Amino acid sequence: MSGQGSAKVEQKDVDADEAGMRVDRWFKLHYPDLAFGALQKLLRTGQVRIDGKRAKSDTRLEAGQSVRIPPGAGGTRSSGAPLTARTMRNASDGEALRKMILYEDRKVLVLNKPAGLAVQGGSGVTRHIDGMLEAFRNQKGEKPRLVHRIDRDTSGILVIARTRGAAQRLTAAFRERDTKKTYWALVKGVPGKREGRISTWLVKEPTPDGDRMRVCKHGEPDADHAVSDYRIVETAGQKLTWLEMEPVTGRTHQLRVHALHMGCPMIGDPKYFEDDPNWEFPGGIQKKLHLHARRIVIPHPDGGTINATAPLPPHMVQSWNLLGFSEKDSEAG
């Protein structure tokens, strides 16, 4: 008997989340070790079949269809893989992500991202959420997907899709503004009104310290409309204000620029807090951005609603304690 006696034909059903996926991409997802040329040969010789019919690389799958997996498709990866620097790093990434989880099910993860950790890679970025999610690949080899972003220096709520279908529905919810996002910020001074709406046009401009957004006139090239709601939760005299902010649109640095536009830049903002020789930075407060994605209410891909709240990061807890702010104060608004 040959050493391949355990090899046999399998049948796998197409999940609802995989509807519309090309056959070659489906195989890459389920059998990442199967070489491209080997898959093409299996397809050409009719060994891969969909509901009994021959398939081509670009055949689109439908939910519930049965895919014939021929022997030798490289279906399972060895469980005895050697421990490498990469797998060790992924293990630590997985542990770090696990500590951030506020909500999870088989379709969705909601994380409480710490301040200072980037969501995606970029110049000078060595560790970021998108890379860390490699540690959370599922049994199909599918890596969780980002469906929105928050700034590196902003802490709080970050929603992650665990499947392709969930990513499509969550992305649509953000695009169509079916989500309610609430941020907490500590700002300099006190806005003129206790609550209001800020509506401006924003444009991105390069600076030696990276891209910066500025308020501009309607009609300026590449300008985007940006709308934010805010209300004052509490003040510390006339020096500092705890704002609750809700972005209606989702532009880069939107809340940070809108706070500056009101004359109340966010405490510790490295890009938009402008030095004022007549204003002394409060003692005991860290010079870190005081902006936290506090809460999200978003439709779940399978129906119903996800309602998640993220506790404040340590530097904001310290500031809240110093100023005598209580999280219960926000409920009175």
Coordinates of C-alpha atoms in Angstrom, one line a residue:
M1 CA 0.0 0.0 0.0
S2 CA 1.4 3.4 -0.9
G3 CA 2.0 6.2 1.7
Q4 CA -1.0 8.1 0.3
G5 CA -3.5 5.6 1.5
S6 CA -5.2 8.3 3.6
A7 CA -5.7 10.5 0.7
K8 CA -9.3 10.6 -0.5
V9 CA -11.8 12.8 -2.2
E10 CA -13.6 15.3 0.0
Q11 CA -16.6 17.5 -0.4
K12 CA -16.8 20.9 1.1
D13 CA -19.8 23.2 1.2
V14 CA -19.5 26.9 0.3
D15 CA -20.4 29.1 3.3
A16 CA -22.8 32.1 2.9
D17 CA -19.8 34.4 3.5
E18 CA -18.0 32.9 0.5
A19 CA -20.8 33.6 -2.1
G20 CA -19.4 35.3 -5.1
M21 CA -15.8 34.2 -4.5
R22 CA -13.8 32.9 -7.4
V23 CA -12.8 29.2 -7.2
D24 CA -9.1 29.9 -7.3
R25 CA -9.4 32.4 -4.4
W26 CA -11.6 29.9 -2.4
F27 CA -8.8 27.3 -2.7
K28 CA -6.2 29.8 -1.7
L29 CA -8.3 30.6 1.4
H30 CA -8.9 26.9 2.4
Y31 CA -5.6 25.4 1.1
P32 CA -2.9 28.0 1.3
D33 CA -0.2 25.4 0.7
L34 CA -1.6 24.3 -2.6
A35 CA 0.6 25.8 -5.4
F36 CA -1.0 27.9 -8.1
G37 CA 0.2 25.6 -10.9
A38 CA -1.0 22.5 -9.1
L39 CA -4.5 24.0 -8.7
Q40 CA -4.6 24.9 -12.4
K41 CA -3.7 21.3 -13.3
L42 CA -6.5 20.0 -11.1
L43 CA -9.0 22.4 -12.7
R44 CA -7.8 21.6 -16.3
T45 CA -8.2 17.9 -15.7
G46 CA -11.7 18.2 -14.3
Q47 CA -10.7 17.0 -10.8
V48 CA -12.3 20.0 -9.1
R49 CA -16.0 20.0 -9.5
I50 CA -18.8 22.3 -8.3
D51 CA -22.1 20.4 -7.7
G52 CA -20.6 17.7 -10.0
K53 CA -19.8 20.1 -12.8
R54 CA -16.3 21.0 -14.0
A55 CA -15.0 24.4 -12.8
K56 CA -12.6 27.0 -14.1
S57 CA -10.4 29.4 -12.1
D58 CA -12.8 32.3 -12.5
T59 CA -16.0 30.3 -11.7
R60 CA -18.0 32.2 -9.1
L61 CA -19.3 30.2 -6.2
E62 CA -22.7 30.3 -4.6
A63 CA -23.7 29.6 -1.0
G64 CA -24.4 26.0 -0.3
Q65 CA -22.7 24.6 -3.4
S66 CA -20.5 21.5 -2.9
V67 CA -16.9 21.6 -4.0
R68 CA -15.1 18.4 -4.9
I69 CA -11.6 18.4 -3.3
P70 CA -9.4 15.8 -5.1
P71 CA -6.7 13.8 -3.3
G72 CA -3.4 15.7 -3.2
A73 CA -5.0 19.1 -2.8
G74 CA -2.8 19.7 0.2
G75 CA -5.8 20.0 2.5
T76 CA -4.3 20.0 5.9
R77 CA -1.2 21.8 7.3
S78 CA 1.1 20.0 9.5
S79 CA 0.3 20.4 13.2
G80 CA 3.9 19.8 14.0
A81 CA 5.3 22.9 12.4
P82 CA 8.6 24.1 13.9
L83 CA 8.4 27.0 16.3
T84 CA 9.9 30.0 14.5
A85 CA 10.5 33.6 15.4
R86 CA 7.4 34.4 13.3
T87 CA 5.1 31.9 15.1
M88 CA 6.5 33.1 18.5
R89 CA 5.7 36.7 17.5
N90 CA 2.3 35.7 16.4
A91 CA 1.7 34.0 19.7
S92 CA 2.5 37.2 21.6
D93 CA 0.4 39.2 19.1
G94 CA -2.5 36.8 19.8
E95 CA -2.1 37.2 23.5
A96 CA -1.9 41.0 23.2
L97 CA -5.1 41.1 21.0
R98 CA -6.9 38.8 23.4
K99 CA -6.4 41.4 26.1
M100 CA -8.0 44.1 23.9
I101 CA -11.2 42.2 23.2
L102 CA -14.5 43.8 24.3
Y103 CA -16.8 41.7 22.2
E104 CA -16.4 38.6 20.1
D105 CA -18.4 36.1 18.2
R106 CA -17.7 34.0 15.1
K107 CA -18.2 37.0 12.7
V108 CA -17.0 40.1 14.6
L109 CA -14.3 41.3 17.0
V110 CA -14.5 44.6 18.9
L111 CA -11.2 45.7 20.3
N112 CA -10.1 48.4 22.8
K113 CA -7.0 49.7 21.0
P114 CA -4.4 51.2 23.2
A115 CA -3.1 54.7 22.4
G116 CA 0.1 54.7 20.4
L117 CA -0.5 51.4 18.5
A118 CA -1.1 51.9 14.8
V119 CA -4.0 50.2 13.0
Q120 CA -2.1 49.7 9.8
G121 CA 1.5 49.8 8.7
G122 CA 3.3 52.9 7.4
S123 CA 6.6 54.7 7.5
G124 CA 8.4 53.8 10.7
V125 CA 5.7 51.5 11.9
T126 CA 6.9 48.1 13.1
R127 CA 3.8 46.7 14.9
H128 CA 0.2 47.4 14.0
I129 CA -3.2 45.8 14.5
D130 CA -3.5 44.6 10.9
G131 CA -0.2 42.7 11.1
M132 CA -1.1 41.3 14.6
L133 CA -4.3 39.9 13.2
E134 CA -2.2 37.2 11.4
A135 CA -2.3 35.5 14.8
F136 CA -6.1 35.2 14.5
R137 CA -6.4 33.3 11.2
N138 CA -9.2 30.8 11.4
Q139 CA -9.1 27.1 10.4
K140 CA -9.7 28.1 6.8
G141 CA -6.7 30.3 6.9
E142 CA -8.9 33.4 6.7
K143 CA -7.4 36.5 8.4
P144 CA -9.7 38.9 10.2
R145 CA -10.2 42.2 8.2
L146 CA -10.2 45.8 9.2
V147 CA -13.5 47.6 8.4
H148 CA -12.5 51.1 9.6
R149 CA -9.6 52.9 11.2
I150 CA -8.8 55.1 14.2
D151 CA -5.7 57.3 14.5
R152 CA -2.5 55.8 16.0
D153 CA -2.6 58.2 19.0
T154 CA -6.4 57.6 19.5
S155 CA -7.5 54.8 21.9
G156 CA -10.7 52.8 22.0
I157 CA -13.2 51.0 19.9
L158 CA -12.0 49.2 16.7
V159 CA -14.3 46.8 14.9
I160 CA -12.8 43.8 13.1
A161 CA -14.6 41.4 10.7
R162 CA -13.7 37.7 11.0
T163 CA -15.1 36.7 7.7
R164 CA -15.4 38.1 4.2
G165 CA -19.1 38.4 4.3
A166 CA -19.1 40.2 7.7
A167 CA -16.5 42.6 6.3
Q168 CA -18.7 43.5 3.4
R169 CA -21.7 44.2 5.7
L170 CA -19.8 46.1 8.3
T171 CA -18.0 48.2 5.7
A172 CA -21.4 49.1 4.2
A173 CA -22.7 50.0 7.7
F174 CA -19.9 52.5 8.1
R175 CA -20.2 53.8 4.6
E176 CA -24.0 54.3 4.9
R177 CA -23.6 55.9 8.4
D178 CA -25.7 53.2 10.1
T179 CA -23.3 53.3 13.0
K180 CA -23.3 55.6 16.1
K181 CA -19.8 56.4 17.2
T182 CA -19.1 58.3 20.5
Y183 CA -15.7 59.7 21.4
W184 CA -14.5 61.4 24.6
A185 CA -12.0 64.1 24.5
L186 CA -10.3 66.5 26.9
V187 CA -9.8 69.9 25.3
K188 CA -8.3 73.3 26.1
G189 CA -10.7 76.0 27.2
V190 CA -14.5 75.9 26.9
P191 CA -16.6 76.0 23.7
G192 CA -19.0 78.9 23.3
K193 CA -22.0 76.6 23.3
R194 CA -22.8 73.6 25.5
E195 CA -23.6 71.6 22.4
G196 CA -23.6 72.0 18.7
R197 CA -22.7 70.8 15.2
I198 CA -19.5 71.7 13.4
S199 CA -19.7 71.6 9.6
T200 CA -16.6 72.4 7.6
W201 CA -14.6 71.4 4.5
L202 CA -11.3 69.7 5.1
V203 CA -8.3 69.2 2.8
K204 CA -5.1 67.2 3.4
E205 CA -1.7 69.0 3.0
P206 CA 1.8 67.6 3.4
T207 CA 4.1 69.0 6.1
P208 CA 7.6 68.0 7.3
D209 CA 5.8 66.1 10.2
G210 CA 3.5 64.2 7.9
D211 CA 0.1 64.9 6.4
R212 CA -2.1 67.5 8.2
M213 CA -5.7 68.4 7.7
R214 CA -6.9 72.0 7.5
V215 CA -10.2 73.7 7.3
C216 CA -10.7 75.1 3.8
K217 CA -13.3 76.7 1.6
H218 CA -16.0 74.8 -0.3
G219 CA -14.8 74.1 -3.8
E220 CA -11.1 73.9 -3.0
P221 CA -9.6 70.9 -4.9
D222 CA -9.8 67.6 -3.0
A223 CA -11.8 69.1 -0.2
D224 CA -14.2 66.8 1.7
H225 CA -17.2 67.9 3.8
A226 CA -16.9 67.0 7.5
V227 CA -19.6 67.1 10.1
S228 CA -19.3 66.5 13.9
D229 CA -21.7 66.8 16.8
Y230 CA -20.4 67.7 20.3
R231 CA -21.7 68.4 23.8
I232 CA -20.0 69.5 27.0
V233 CA -20.0 66.8 29.7
E234 CA -18.0 68.7 32.4
T235 CA -15.5 71.5 32.7
A236 CA -12.6 72.3 35.0
G237 CA -13.1 76.0 35.4
Q238 CA -12.4 77.8 32.2
K239 CA -9.2 75.8 31.6
L240 CA -10.3 72.3 30.4
T241 CA -13.4 70.7 29.0
W242 CA -14.5 67.1 28.7
L243 CA -16.3 66.8 25.4
E244 CA -18.4 64.0 24.0
M245 CA -18.2 64.0 20.2
E246 CA -19.9 62.1 17.5
P247 CA -18.5 62.2 13.9
V248 CA -21.3 62.2 11.4
T249 CA -18.8 61.8 8.6
G250 CA -15.5 59.9 8.8
R251 CA -12.7 62.2 7.6
T252 CA -9.0 61.9 8.6
H253 CA -8.3 63.6 11.9
Q254 CA -11.8 65.1 11.7
L255 CA -12.6 65.4 15.5
R256 CA -9.1 66.8 16.2
V257 CA -9.4 69.4 13.5
H258 CA -12.9 70.4 14.5
A259 CA -11.9 70.8 18.2
L260 CA -9.1 73.2 17.0
H261 CA -11.6 74.9 14.7
M262 CA -13.7 75.7 17.8
G263 CA -10.6 77.2 19.5
C264 CA -10.4 74.2 21.8
P265 CA -7.6 71.9 20.6
M266 CA -7.3 68.4 22.2
I267 CA -4.9 68.1 25.1
G268 CA -1.7 66.3 24.0
D269 CA -2.4 66.4 20.3
P270 CA 1.0 66.3 18.6
K271 CA -0.4 67.7 15.3
Y272 CA -3.1 70.2 16.2
F273 CA -2.4 71.6 19.7
E274 CA -0.8 75.0 19.0
D275 CA 1.5 76.4 21.6
D276 CA 0.2 79.4 23.5
P277 CA 2.7 81.3 25.7
N278 CA -0.1 82.5 27.9
W279 CA -1.4 79.0 28.6
E280 CA 0.3 76.7 31.0
F281 CA 0.0 72.9 30.4
P282 CA -1.8 71.5 33.5
G283 CA 0.6 69.7 35.9
G284 CA 0.0 66.0 36.4
I285 CA -1.6 65.5 32.9
Q286 CA 0.4 63.5 30.4
K287 CA 1.2 65.1 27.0
K288 CA -0.6 62.3 25.2
L289 CA -3.6 62.8 22.9
H290 CA -6.8 62.8 25.0
L291 CA -9.1 61.3 22.4
H292 CA -10.9 58.0 23.1
A293 CA -13.3 56.1 20.9
R294 CA -15.7 55.3 23.8
R295 CA -18.7 53.5 22.3
I296 CA -20.1 52.1 19.1
V297 CA -23.6 50.9 18.1
I298 CA -23.5 49.0 14.8
P299 CA -25.7 46.5 13.1
H300 CA -24.5 42.9 13.4
P301 CA -23.9 41.2 10.1
D302 CA -26.4 38.4 11.1
G303 CA -29.0 40.9 12.5
G304 CA -29.4 42.6 15.7
T305 CA -27.0 45.2 17.1
I306 CA -23.6 45.3 18.7
N307 CA -23.3 47.9 21.4
A308 CA -19.8 48.1 22.9
T309 CA -18.2 50.5 25.3
A310 CA -14.4 50.8 25.9
P311 CA -12.9 51.9 29.2
L312 CA -10.6 54.9 29.2
P313 CA -6.9 54.4 28.7
P314 CA -4.5 54.9 31.7
H315 CA -3.4 58.4 30.8
M316 CA -7.0 59.6 30.5
V317 CA -8.0 57.8 33.7
Q318 CA -5.2 59.7 35.4
S319 CA -6.5 63.0 34.0
W320 CA -10.1 62.3 34.9
N321 CA -9.0 61.5 38.5
L322 CA -6.9 64.6 38.7
L323 CA -9.8 66.8 37.5
G324 CA -12.4 65.1 39.6
F325 CA -14.4 63.9 36.5
S326 CA -16.6 60.8 37.0
E327 CA -17.6 58.6 34.1
K328 CA -21.2 58.7 35.5
D329 CA -21.3 62.4 34.7
S330 CA -21.6 61.5 31.0
E331 CA -25.0 59.8 31.7
A332 CA -26.5 63.1 32.9
G333 CA -26.2 64.6 29.4

